[in-house]
């Protein structure tokens, strides 16, 4: 055979697997339906947060973490309840991943030149009991260079192998079928797409100009999830989250379409946990879109008041940054597919960050000068651009004009000025003492006990209706599609399993298409920093497993 392995998908998981396989001296064919501009896939666009346990960065910030605490948090978050079937391998992958995050993950990345921002972020704070959902401590480590900084060392390794002849990379080659012989996967066939000059993330043509057929000892599927396929998202939407949203915006480019899940299933692979997915509740429409319905996620601190479409404050613990899917359920059960943040200038200056490499030019560009500008008065530049140009932001000098603007934006006139003002006034009265019955205020005061939050992430508690803290700001929040939590069921070598639980010879999977490991390493919920990390881990494991078999 001309190739030892075929890797389908040039995203992060595919690059990691390709690098590992080629490092062992094997010949790899790397196929991707997109043009070369999209090398690195979704990971390039990411904020670059990674889940690490008991890291030097945590210890320097005074955080006491351990593998036992992380595993406690993972199990409470995942809520595995299909343990003898769809969650059987997912649990094993989860335990292995926590070991990796508490062990060699940081050193492995550090040896390739990856460095981390010194302040560790606190994502998915939970808000339940100790064994419930959420991170007990901050674990969100931001890579210096964000998504492009994560992709870079693996792209470099793959391109070195392209030069030395161990990797052949063919963009615009769309796999349409897995070739089977005597029960084993022995190759792929598909369509050559017309050359495209679409920039990274832009939609490319699907015009077919040829066909191909390639054979190898093994095929590794690393093609991503279904985040841009709204029809498939709605089809798989679980009733526990209410009705699927009629309107969504997309956190991923159009090529994240889920095609290879169906193609691999047609070849005998088993897809599990279809009803598990991860979509964000704090999406805003991009004023400068790259792809269709392009949305950006706000990474909020804990202080903004969160109202539903009718102006009702969400109950505890549906606070900003605490429980993504819990709040998604609460929103969808209102009968509307949007909600609102109300906040002040002081809050937006300290607590608003935007997800995505392109929305963080200081971190992405590794610029200390630009990073230090974040401490200056005013919202960060990218946030200010959304305030000025984004359609989801309302700024006003008083609550009356704010609510009028909110109603005007939606055209539905669902919000009553007196009702909204009453709730904000009630919240403000709770600021008169350092103790309170309002659990959100208790939570934000507690957050400031962590040095990182007090320094750069959580605003000093203050009254929203006091003019000196203004102006007031309202943000309409849309449902933002993002990640597939289920996928192809794989064993701990990344081998794809069939309906009988048997490994299909020659067939492997890694990354989001495998539910980040085992068909759903996260269970029902994520602790964050584990999507990019899951691509790294499954790409590495499957790549090394394939290389071992080929020795």
CSV table of C-alpha atoms in Angstrom, one decimal, residues 17-470:
chain,number,residue,atom,x,y,z
A,17,UNK,CA,-2.8,11.9,15.4
A,18,UNK,CA,-1.0,12.5,12.2
A,19,UNK,CA,2.1,13.9,14.0
A,20,UNK,CA,2.2,10.9,16.4
A,21,UNK,CA,1.8,8.3,13.6
A,22,UNK,CA,4.4,9.9,11.3
A,23,UNK,CA,6.8,10.4,14.2
A,24,UNK,CA,6.9,6.6,14.4
A,25,UNK,CA,8.0,6.4,10.7
A,26,UNK,CA,4.7,5.6,9.1
A,27,UNK,CA,3.3,7.1,5.9
A,28,UNK,CA,0.1,9.1,6.5
A,29,UNK,CA,-2.4,10.5,4.1
A,30,UNK,CA,-4.2,13.5,5.6
A,31,UNK,CA,-7.5,14.4,3.9
A,32,UNK,CA,-9.8,17.4,4.5
A,33,UNK,CA,-12.7,18.8,2.5
A,34,UNK,CA,-11.8,22.4,3.3
A,35,UNK,CA,-9.0,24.5,1.6
A,36,UNK,CA,-5.6,24.7,3.2
A,37,UNK,CA,-6.6,28.1,4.8
A,38,UNK,CA,-8.6,26.1,7.3
A,39,UNK,CA,-5.7,23.9,8.5
A,40,UNK,CA,-6.2,23.3,12.2
A,41,UNK,CA,-10.0,23.5,12.1
A,42,UNK,CA,-12.1,24.8,14.9
A,43,UNK,CA,-9.3,24.8,17.4
A,44,UNK,CA,-7.7,27.8,15.6
A,45,UNK,CA,-10.7,29.9,16.5
A,46,UNK,CA,-10.8,28.9,20.2
A,47,UNK,CA,-10.0,31.0,23.2
A,48,UNK,CA,-7.4,28.4,24.1
A,49,UNK,CA,-8.5,27.3,27.5
A,50,UNK,CA,-7.2,24.0,28.9
A,51,UNK,CA,-8.2,22.0,31.9
A,52,UNK,CA,-5.2,21.2,34.1
A,53,UNK,CA,-5.1,19.8,37.6
A,54,UNK,CA,-2.7,20.9,40.4
A,55,UNK,CA,-0.6,23.0,38.0
A,56,UNK,CA,2.2,25.4,38.9
A,57,UNK,CA,-0.1,28.2,37.8
A,58,UNK,CA,-2.8,27.1,40.2
A,59,UNK,CA,-0.3,26.7,43.1
A,60,UNK,CA,1.1,30.2,42.4
A,61,UNK,CA,-2.5,31.6,42.6
A,62,UNK,CA,-3.0,29.9,46.0
A,63,UNK,CA,-5.3,27.2,44.6
A,64,UNK,CA,-5.3,23.8,46.2
A,65,UNK,CA,-6.3,21.2,43.7
A,66,UNK,CA,-5.9,17.4,43.4
A,67,UNK,CA,-6.7,14.6,41.1
A,68,UNK,CA,-9.3,13.3,43.6
A,69,UNK,CA,-11.1,16.7,43.7
A,70,UNK,CA,-11.0,16.9,39.9
A,71,UNK,CA,-12.4,13.4,39.5
A,72,UNK,CA,-15.1,14.2,42.1
A,73,UNK,CA,-16.1,17.3,40.0
A,74,UNK,CA,-16.0,15.4,36.7
A,75,UNK,CA,-18.3,12.7,37.9
A,76,UNK,CA,-20.7,15.2,39.5
A,77,UNK,CA,-20.8,17.2,36.3
A,78,UNK,CA,-21.0,14.3,33.8
A,79,UNK,CA,-23.8,12.5,35.6
A,80,UNK,CA,-23.0,9.2,33.8
A,81,UNK,CA,-26.2,7.1,33.9
A,82,UNK,CA,-25.8,4.7,31.0
A,83,UNK,CA,-22.9,3.0,32.7
A,84,UNK,CA,-23.3,-0.5,31.2
A,85,UNK,CA,-23.9,0.7,27.7
A,86,UNK,CA,-23.4,4.1,26.1
A,87,UNK,CA,-21.3,5.4,29.0
A,88,UNK,CA,-19.2,2.3,29.5
A,89,UNK,CA,-16.2,3.5,27.6
A,90,UNK,CA,-16.9,7.2,28.2
A,91,UNK,CA,-16.3,6.7,31.9
A,92,UNK,CA,-13.0,5.0,31.2
A,93,UNK,CA,-11.9,7.8,28.9
A,94,UNK,CA,-12.9,10.4,31.5
A,95,UNK,CA,-10.8,8.7,34.2
A,96,UNK,CA,-7.9,8.5,31.8
A,97,UNK,CA,-8.3,12.2,30.8
A,98,UNK,CA,-8.3,13.4,34.4
A,99,UNK,CA,-5.1,11.3,35.0
A,100,UNK,CA,-3.6,13.0,32.0
A,101,UNK,CA,-4.7,16.5,33.1
A,102,UNK,CA,-3.2,15.9,36.5
A,103,UNK,CA,-0.1,14.3,35.1
A,104,UNK,CA,1.9,14.7,31.9
A,105,UNK,CA,-0.4,16.9,29.9
A,106,UNK,CA,1.2,20.2,30.9
A,107,UNK,CA,4.8,18.9,30.6
A,108,UNK,CA,4.0,17.4,27.2
A,109,UNK,CA,2.7,20.7,25.9
A,110,UNK,CA,5.4,22.7,27.6
A,111,UNK,CA,8.1,20.7,25.8
A,112,UNK,CA,6.5,21.8,22.5
A,113,UNK,CA,6.7,25.5,23.5
A,114,UNK,CA,3.2,26.1,24.8
A,115,UNK,CA,3.0,28.5,27.7
A,116,UNK,CA,0.1,29.7,29.9
A,117,UNK,CA,-1.3,33.0,31.1
A,118,UNK,CA,-0.5,33.2,34.8
A,119,UNK,CA,-4.0,33.8,36.1
A,120,UNK,CA,-6.1,30.7,36.0
A,121,UNK,CA,-9.8,31.2,35.1
A,122,UNK,CA,-12.8,29.8,36.9
A,123,UNK,CA,-15.3,28.4,34.4
A,124,UNK,CA,-18.5,26.4,35.2
A,125,UNK,CA,-18.6,27.3,38.9
A,126,UNK,CA,-21.6,25.1,39.5
A,127,UNK,CA,-23.5,26.5,42.4
A,128,UNK,CA,-24.8,23.2,43.8
A,129,UNK,CA,-23.4,20.8,46.5
A,130,UNK,CA,-19.9,19.5,46.7
A,131,UNK,CA,-20.7,16.4,44.6
A,132,UNK,CA,-22.7,18.3,42.1
A,133,UNK,CA,-21.9,20.0,38.8
A,134,UNK,CA,-19.0,22.4,38.4
A,135,UNK,CA,-15.4,23.1,39.1
A,136,UNK,CA,-14.7,23.4,42.8
A,137,UNK,CA,-11.6,25.5,42.0
A,138,UNK,CA,-10.3,27.5,39.0
A,139,UNK,CA,-8.8,25.1,36.4
A,140,UNK,CA,-9.2,27.0,33.1
A,141,UNK,CA,-5.6,27.7,31.9
A,142,UNK,CA,-5.5,30.1,28.9
A,143,UNK,CA,-2.8,29.4,26.4
A,144,UNK,CA,-0.5,32.2,25.6
A,145,UNK,CA,-1.4,32.6,21.9
A,146,UNK,CA,-4.9,31.2,22.4
A,147,UNK,CA,-6.2,28.7,19.7
A,148,UNK,CA,-3.5,29.4,17.1
A,149,UNK,CA,-0.9,28.9,19.9
A,150,UNK,CA,-2.2,25.4,20.5
A,151,UNK,CA,-2.4,24.5,16.8
A,152,UNK,CA,1.1,25.8,16.0
A,153,UNK,CA,3.3,23.1,17.4
A,154,UNK,CA,1.3,20.3,15.8
A,155,UNK,CA,1.0,22.1,12.5
A,156,UNK,CA,4.8,22.5,12.6
A,157,UNK,CA,5.3,18.8,13.3
A,158,UNK,CA,2.9,17.8,10.5
A,159,UNK,CA,4.5,20.2,8.0
A,160,UNK,CA,7.9,18.8,8.8
A,161,UNK,CA,6.6,15.4,7.9
A,162,UNK,CA,5.1,16.8,4.7
A,163,UNK,CA,8.6,18.0,3.8
A,164,UNK,CA,10.3,14.6,4.6
A,165,UNK,CA,7.7,12.7,2.7
A,166,UNK,CA,6.0,10.9,5.6
A,167,UNK,CA,2.8,12.9,5.3
A,168,UNK,CA,0.8,13.7,2.2
A,169,UNK,CA,-1.9,16.4,2.8
A,170,UNK,CA,-4.7,16.7,0.3
A,171,UNK,CA,-7.2,19.5,1.0
A,172,UNK,CA,-10.5,19.7,-1.0
A,173,UNK,CA,-10.8,15.9,-0.7
A,174,UNK,CA,-14.2,15.0,0.8
A,175,UNK,CA,-14.6,11.5,2.1
A,176,UNK,CA,-18.0,10.0,1.1
A,177,UNK,CA,-17.5,6.4,2.0
A,178,UNK,CA,-15.4,4.0,4.1
A,179,UNK,CA,-14.2,1.0,2.1
A,180,UNK,CA,-14.6,-2.3,3.8
A,181,UNK,CA,-13.2,-5.8,3.1
A,182,UNK,CA,-13.8,-8.9,5.1
A,183,UNK,CA,-15.1,-6.9,8.0
A,184,UNK,CA,-12.2,-4.5,8.1
A,185,UNK,CA,-11.9,-0.9,7.0
A,186,UNK,CA,-9.2,-0.7,4.3
A,187,UNK,CA,-9.6,2.7,2.7
A,188,UNK,CA,-11.8,5.6,1.8
A,189,UNK,CA,-13.4,7.0,-1.4
A,190,UNK,CA,-14.9,10.3,-2.1
A,191,UNK,CA,-15.1,13.5,-4.1
A,192,UNK,CA,-12.5,16.0,-5.1
A,193,UNK,CA,-13.9,19.5,-4.7
A,194,UNK,CA,-13.2,22.5,-6.9
A,195,UNK,CA,-10.2,24.5,-5.7
A,196,UNK,CA,-11.3,27.3,-3.3
A,197,UNK,CA,-9.7,30.5,-2.2
A,198,UNK,CA,-12.1,30.9,0.8
A,199,UNK,CA,-10.4,32.3,3.8
A,200,UNK,CA,-10.3,30.5,7.1
A,201,UNK,CA,-13.8,29.9,8.4
A,202,UNK,CA,-15.5,31.1,5.2
A,203,UNK,CA,-17.9,28.7,3.5
A,204,UNK,CA,-16.3,26.9,0.5
A,205,UNK,CA,-17.8,25.5,-2.6
A,206,UNK,CA,-19.1,21.9,-2.7
A,207,UNK,CA,-18.8,21.6,-6.5
A,208,UNK,CA,-17.3,18.2,-7.4
A,209,UNK,CA,-14.6,18.0,-10.1
A,210,UNK,CA,-13.3,14.5,-9.6
A,211,UNK,CA,-13.3,11.3,-7.5
A,212,UNK,CA,-10.7,9.4,-5.4
A,213,UNK,CA,-10.1,6.1,-3.8
A,214,UNK,CA,-7.2,5.4,-1.3
A,215,UNK,CA,-6.2,2.4,0.7
A,216,UNK,CA,-4.3,1.9,4.0
A,217,UNK,CA,-3.8,-0.3,7.0
A,218,UNK,CA,-5.9,1.9,9.2
A,219,UNK,CA,-8.3,4.9,8.9
A,220,UNK,CA,-8.6,7.5,11.7
A,221,UNK,CA,-11.8,9.7,11.6
A,222,UNK,CA,-11.1,13.1,13.2
A,223,UNK,CA,-13.8,15.1,11.4
A,224,UNK,CA,-15.5,17.1,14.2
A,225,UNK,CA,-19.1,17.3,15.3
A,226,UNK,CA,-22.5,18.8,14.2
A,227,UNK,CA,-22.3,22.3,15.5
A,228,UNK,CA,-23.2,24.1,12.2
A,229,UNK,CA,-25.9,21.6,11.3
A,230,UNK,CA,-29.0,23.2,12.9
A,231,UNK,CA,-31.3,20.6,11.5
A,232,UNK,CA,-29.4,17.7,13.1
A,233,UNK,CA,-29.1,19.6,16.4
A,234,UNK,CA,-32.8,20.1,16.5
A,235,UNK,CA,-33.4,16.4,15.5
A,236,UNK,CA,-31.2,15.2,18.4
A,237,UNK,CA,-32.4,17.9,20.9
A,238,UNK,CA,-33.3,16.3,24.2
A,239,UNK,CA,-36.7,17.0,25.8
A,240,UNK,CA,-35.0,17.6,29.1
A,241,UNK,CA,-33.8,20.9,27.7
A,242,UNK,CA,-37.2,22.0,26.6
A,243,UNK,CA,-38.1,22.7,23.0
A,244,UNK,CA,-35.2,23.2,20.5
A,245,UNK,CA,-34.6,26.9,19.8
A,246,UNK,CA,-36.3,28.2,16.7
A,247,UNK,CA,-33.5,30.8,16.3
A,248,UNK,CA,-29.8,30.0,16.9
A,249,UNK,CA,-26.5,31.5,16.0
A,250,UNK,CA,-23.5,29.4,15.1
A,251,UNK,CA,-20.3,29.2,17.0
A,252,UNK,CA,-18.6,27.1,14.4
A,253,UNK,CA,-18.0,27.4,10.6
A,254,UNK,CA,-20.4,25.7,8.1
A,255,UNK,CA,-18.1,22.7,7.4
A,256,UNK,CA,-18.8,21.4,11.0
A,257,UNK,CA,-21.7,19.4,9.5
A,258,UNK,CA,-21.5,15.9,11.1
A,259,UNK,CA,-21.2,14.1,7.7
A,260,UNK,CA,-18.6,11.6,8.9
A,261,UNK,CA,-20.8,10.4,11.8
A,262,UNK,CA,-23.4,9.1,9.3
A,263,UNK,CA,-20.7,7.8,6.9
A,264,UNK,CA,-19.0,5.9,9.7
A,265,UNK,CA,-22.3,4.6,11.1
A,266,UNK,CA,-23.1,3.3,7.6
A,267,UNK,CA,-19.8,1.4,7.8
A,268,UNK,CA,-20.8,-0.3,11.1
A,269,UNK,CA,-19.6,2.2,13.7
A,270,UNK,CA,-21.8,2.8,16.7
A,271,UNK,CA,-22.9,6.4,17.5
A,272,UNK,CA,-24.0,6.9,21.1
A,273,UNK,CA,-25.3,9.7,23.3
A,274,UNK,CA,-26.8,11.6,20.4
A,275,UNK,CA,-29.0,13.6,22.8
A,276,UNK,CA,-26.0,15.1,24.6
A,277,UNK,CA,-24.8,18.4,23.3
A,278,UNK,CA,-23.2,21.7,24.5
A,279,UNK,CA,-24.6,25.0,23.4
A,280,UNK,CA,-24.0,28.4,25.0
A,281,UNK,CA,-26.6,30.7,26.4
A,282,UNK,CA,-24.6,33.9,26.2
A,283,UNK,CA,-24.2,34.3,22.4
A,284,UNK,CA,-24.1,37.6,20.6
A,285,UNK,CA,-24.4,38.1,16.8
A,286,UNK,CA,-21.0,39.0,15.3
A,287,UNK,CA,-21.1,42.5,13.8
A,288,UNK,CA,-18.2,41.4,11.5
A,289,UNK,CA,-19.2,37.8,10.6
A,290,UNK,CA,-16.9,35.2,9.0
A,291,UNK,CA,-19.5,32.5,8.5
A,292,UNK,CA,-23.3,32.3,8.3
A,293,UNK,CA,-25.1,33.3,11.5
A,294,UNK,CA,-21.7,33.8,13.1
A,295,UNK,CA,-22.0,34.2,16.8
A,296,UNK,CA,-19.5,35.0,19.6
A,297,UNK,CA,-19.8,33.8,23.2
A,298,UNK,CA,-19.5,36.2,26.1
A,299,UNK,CA,-17.3,34.8,28.9
A,300,UNK,CA,-19.1,36.5,31.7
A,301,UNK,CA,-18.1,37.2,35.3
A,302,UNK,CA,-20.7,36.6,38.0
A,303,UNK,CA,-22.2,40.0,38.5
A,304,UNK,CA,-24.7,40.7,35.7
A,305,UNK,CA,-28.4,40.3,36.4
A,306,UNK,CA,-29.8,37.6,34.2
A,307,UNK,CA,-33.4,38.1,33.0
A,308,UNK,CA,-35.6,35.9,30.8
A,309,UNK,CA,-37.4,37.4,27.8
A,310,UNK,CA,-40.3,38.6,29.9
A,311,UNK,CA,-38.0,40.3,32.5
A,312,UNK,CA,-38.0,37.7,35.2
A,313,UNK,CA,-34.8,37.1,37.1
A,314,UNK,CA,-33.5,33.5,36.8
A,315,UNK,CA,-33.4,31.7,40.1
A,316,UNK,CA,-30.2,30.3,41.7
A,317,UNK,CA,-27.9,28.9,40.6
A,318,UNK,CA,-28.6,30.2,37.1
A,319,UNK,CA,-26.0,33.0,37.3
A,320,UNK,CA,-23.5,34.0,34.7
A,321,UNK,CA,-20.7,31.4,34.4
A,322,UNK,CA,-22.2,28.8,36.7
A,323,UNK,CA,-24.1,26.2,34.8
A,324,UNK,CA,-24.4,26.5,31.1
A,325,UNK,CA,-26.8,23.7,30.4
A,326,UNK,CA,-28.9,24.4,33.5
A,327,UNK,CA,-29.5,27.9,32.3
A,328,UNK,CA,-30.1,26.6,28.8
A,329,UNK,CA,-32.9,24.5,30.1
A,330,UNK,CA,-34.3,27.4,32.1
A,331,UNK,CA,-34.3,29.6,29.0
A,332,UNK,CA,-35.9,27.1,26.7
A,333,UNK,CA,-38.6,26.3,29.2
A,334,UNK,CA,-39.7,30.0,29.1
A,335,UNK,CA,-40.9,29.5,25.5
A,336,UNK,CA,-38.4,32.0,24.2
A,337,UNK,CA,-34.9,31.4,22.8
A,338,UNK,CA,-33.2,34.5,24.1
A,339,UNK,CA,-32.6,36.2,27.4
A,340,UNK,CA,-30.9,39.4,28.8
A,341,UNK,CA,-28.0,40.5,30.9
A,342,UNK,CA,-28.3,43.8,32.7
A,343,UNK,CA,-25.1,45.3,34.0
A,344,UNK,CA,-23.1,48.5,34.5
A,345,UNK,CA,-20.1,50.1,32.9
A,346,UNK,CA,-18.1,49.0,35.9
A,347,UNK,CA,-19.1,45.4,35.3
A,348,UNK,CA,-18.5,45.3,31.6
A,349,UNK,CA,-15.0,46.8,32.1
A,350,UNK,CA,-14.0,44.1,34.5
A,351,UNK,CA,-16.1,41.0,33.7
A,352,UNK,CA,-16.8,40.8,30.0
A,353,UNK,CA,-14.4,38.8,27.8
A,354,UNK,CA,-15.2,37.3,24.4
A,355,UNK,CA,-14.5,33.8,23.4
A,356,UNK,CA,-12.4,33.3,20.3
A,357,UNK,CA,-8.8,33.8,19.2
A,358,UNK,CA,-9.8,36.7,16.9
A,359,UNK,CA,-11.6,38.5,19.8
A,360,UNK,CA,-8.5,38.5,22.0
A,361,UNK,CA,-5.7,40.1,19.9
A,362,UNK,CA,-3.5,40.7,23.0
A,363,UNK,CA,-3.4,37.0,24.1
A,364,UNK,CA,-3.4,35.7,20.5
A,365,UNK,CA,-0.7,38.0,19.4
A,366,UNK,CA,1.3,37.4,22.7
A,367,UNK,CA,1.4,41.2,23.2
A,368,UNK,CA,2.2,42.3,26.8
A,369,UNK,CA,1.6,45.9,25.9
A,370,UNK,CA,-1.9,45.2,24.6
A,371,UNK,CA,-2.6,42.9,27.6
A,372,UNK,CA,-1.7,45.6,30.0
A,373,UNK,CA,-4.2,47.9,28.3
A,374,UNK,CA,-7.0,45.8,29.8
A,375,UNK,CA,-6.5,47.5,33.1
A,376,UNK,CA,-7.2,50.9,31.7
A,377,UNK,CA,-10.6,52.5,32.1
A,378,UNK,CA,-13.2,51.5,29.5
A,379,UNK,CA,-14.3,48.1,28.1
A,380,UNK,CA,-11.6,46.1,26.2
A,381,UNK,CA,-11.4,47.0,22.6
A,382,UNK,CA,-13.2,44.0,21.1
A,383,UNK,CA,-16.0,44.4,23.7
A,384,UNK,CA,-16.3,48.1,22.9
A,385,UNK,CA,-16.6,47.3,19.2
A,386,UNK,CA,-19.6,45.1,20.0
A,387,UNK,CA,-21.1,47.8,22.2
A,388,UNK,CA,-20.7,50.3,19.3
A,389,UNK,CA,-21.6,48.1,16.3
A,390,UNK,CA,-23.3,44.9,17.6
A,391,UNK,CA,-27.1,44.8,17.4
A,392,UNK,CA,-27.5,43.0,20.8
A,393,UNK,CA,-26.2,45.9,23.0
A,394,UNK,CA,-28.3,48.6,24.5
A,395,UNK,CA,-26.7,51.5,26.5
A,396,UNK,CA,-28.7,54.0,28.5
A,397,UNK,CA,-28.4,56.5,31.3
A,398,UNK,CA,-31.4,55.2,33.3
A,399,UNK,CA,-33.5,52.1,33.6
A,400,UNK,CA,-36.5,53.6,31.8
A,401,UNK,CA,-34.6,54.3,28.6
A,402,UNK,CA,-32.8,51.0,28.9
A,403,UNK,CA,-36.0,48.9,29.0
A,404,UNK,CA,-37.5,51.0,26.2
A,405,UNK,CA,-34.4,50.2,24.1
A,406,UNK,CA,-34.7,46.5,25.0
A,407,UNK,CA,-38.3,46.3,23.8
A,408,UNK,CA,-37.4,48.2,20.7
A,409,UNK,CA,-34.7,45.8,19.8
A,410,UNK,CA,-36.9,42.7,20.0
A,411,UNK,CA,-40.1,44.4,18.7
A,412,UNK,CA,-42.1,42.3,21.2
A,413,UNK,CA,-42.6,44.8,24.1
A,414,UNK,CA,-42.4,42.0,26.7
A,415,UNK,CA,-40.6,44.0,29.3
A,416,UNK,CA,-42.3,46.1,31.9
A,417,UNK,CA,-40.2,49.1,33.2
A,418,UNK,CA,-41.6,48.9,36.7
A,419,UNK,CA,-41.1,45.2,37.0
A,420,UNK,CA,-37.4,45.3,35.8
A,421,UNK,CA,-36.7,48.3,38.0
A,422,UNK,CA,-38.2,46.6,41.0
A,423,UNK,CA,-35.9,43.6,40.7
A,424,UNK,CA,-32.8,45.7,40.2
A,425,UNK,CA,-33.7,47.9,43.2
A,426,UNK,CA,-34.3,44.8,45.4
A,427,UNK,CA,-30.9,43.5,44.3
A,428,UNK,CA,-29.3,46.9,45.1
A,429,UNK,CA,-30.8,47.0,48.6
A,430,UNK,CA,-28.9,43.7,49.4
A,431,UNK,CA,-25.6,45.6,48.9
A,432,UNK,CA,-26.0,47.6,52.2
A,433,UNK,CA,-24.5,44.8,54.3
A,434,UNK,CA,-21.6,42.5,53.7
A,435,UNK,CA,-24.0,39.6,54.2
A,436,UNK,CA,-27.2,38.9,52.2
A,437,UNK,CA,-29.9,36.3,51.3
A,438,UNK,CA,-29.3,36.9,47.6
A,439,UNK,CA,-27.2,34.0,46.6
A,440,UNK,CA,-25.8,35.7,43.5
A,441,UNK,CA,-24.3,38.5,45.6
A,442,UNK,CA,-23.0,35.9,48.1
A,443,UNK,CA,-21.4,34.1,45.1
A,444,UNK,CA,-19.7,37.1,43.6
A,445,UNK,CA,-18.4,38.2,47.0
A,446,UNK,CA,-17.1,34.6,47.5
A,447,UNK,CA,-15.5,34.7,44.1
A,448,UNK,CA,-13.4,37.7,45.1
A,449,UNK,CA,-11.8,35.6,47.8
A,450,UNK,CA,-9.9,34.0,44.9
A,451,UNK,CA,-7.0,36.3,44.0
A,452,UNK,CA,-7.4,35.9,40.3
A,453,UNK,CA,-11.1,36.9,40.3
A,454,UNK,CA,-10.4,39.9,42.5
A,455,UNK,CA,-7.5,41.1,40.3
A,456,UNK,CA,-9.0,40.9,36.9
A,457,UNK,CA,-12.3,39.1,36.7
A,458,UNK,CA,-15.0,40.2,39.2
A,459,UNK,CA,-16.0,43.8,39.7
A,460,UNK,CA,-16.3,45.2,43.2
A,461,UNK,CA,-19.9,44.7,44.4
A,462,UNK,CA,-21.9,47.9,43.8
A,463,UNK,CA,-25.4,49.2,43.3
A,464,UNK,CA,-26.5,49.1,39.6
A,465,UNK,CA,-28.9,52.0,39.8
A,466,UNK,CA,-26.4,54.4,41.3
A,467,UNK,CA,-25.5,56.8,38.4
A,468,UNK,CA,-21.8,56.9,39.3
A,469,UNK,CA,-21.6,53.2,38.3
A,470,UNK,CA,-23.3,53.7,34.9
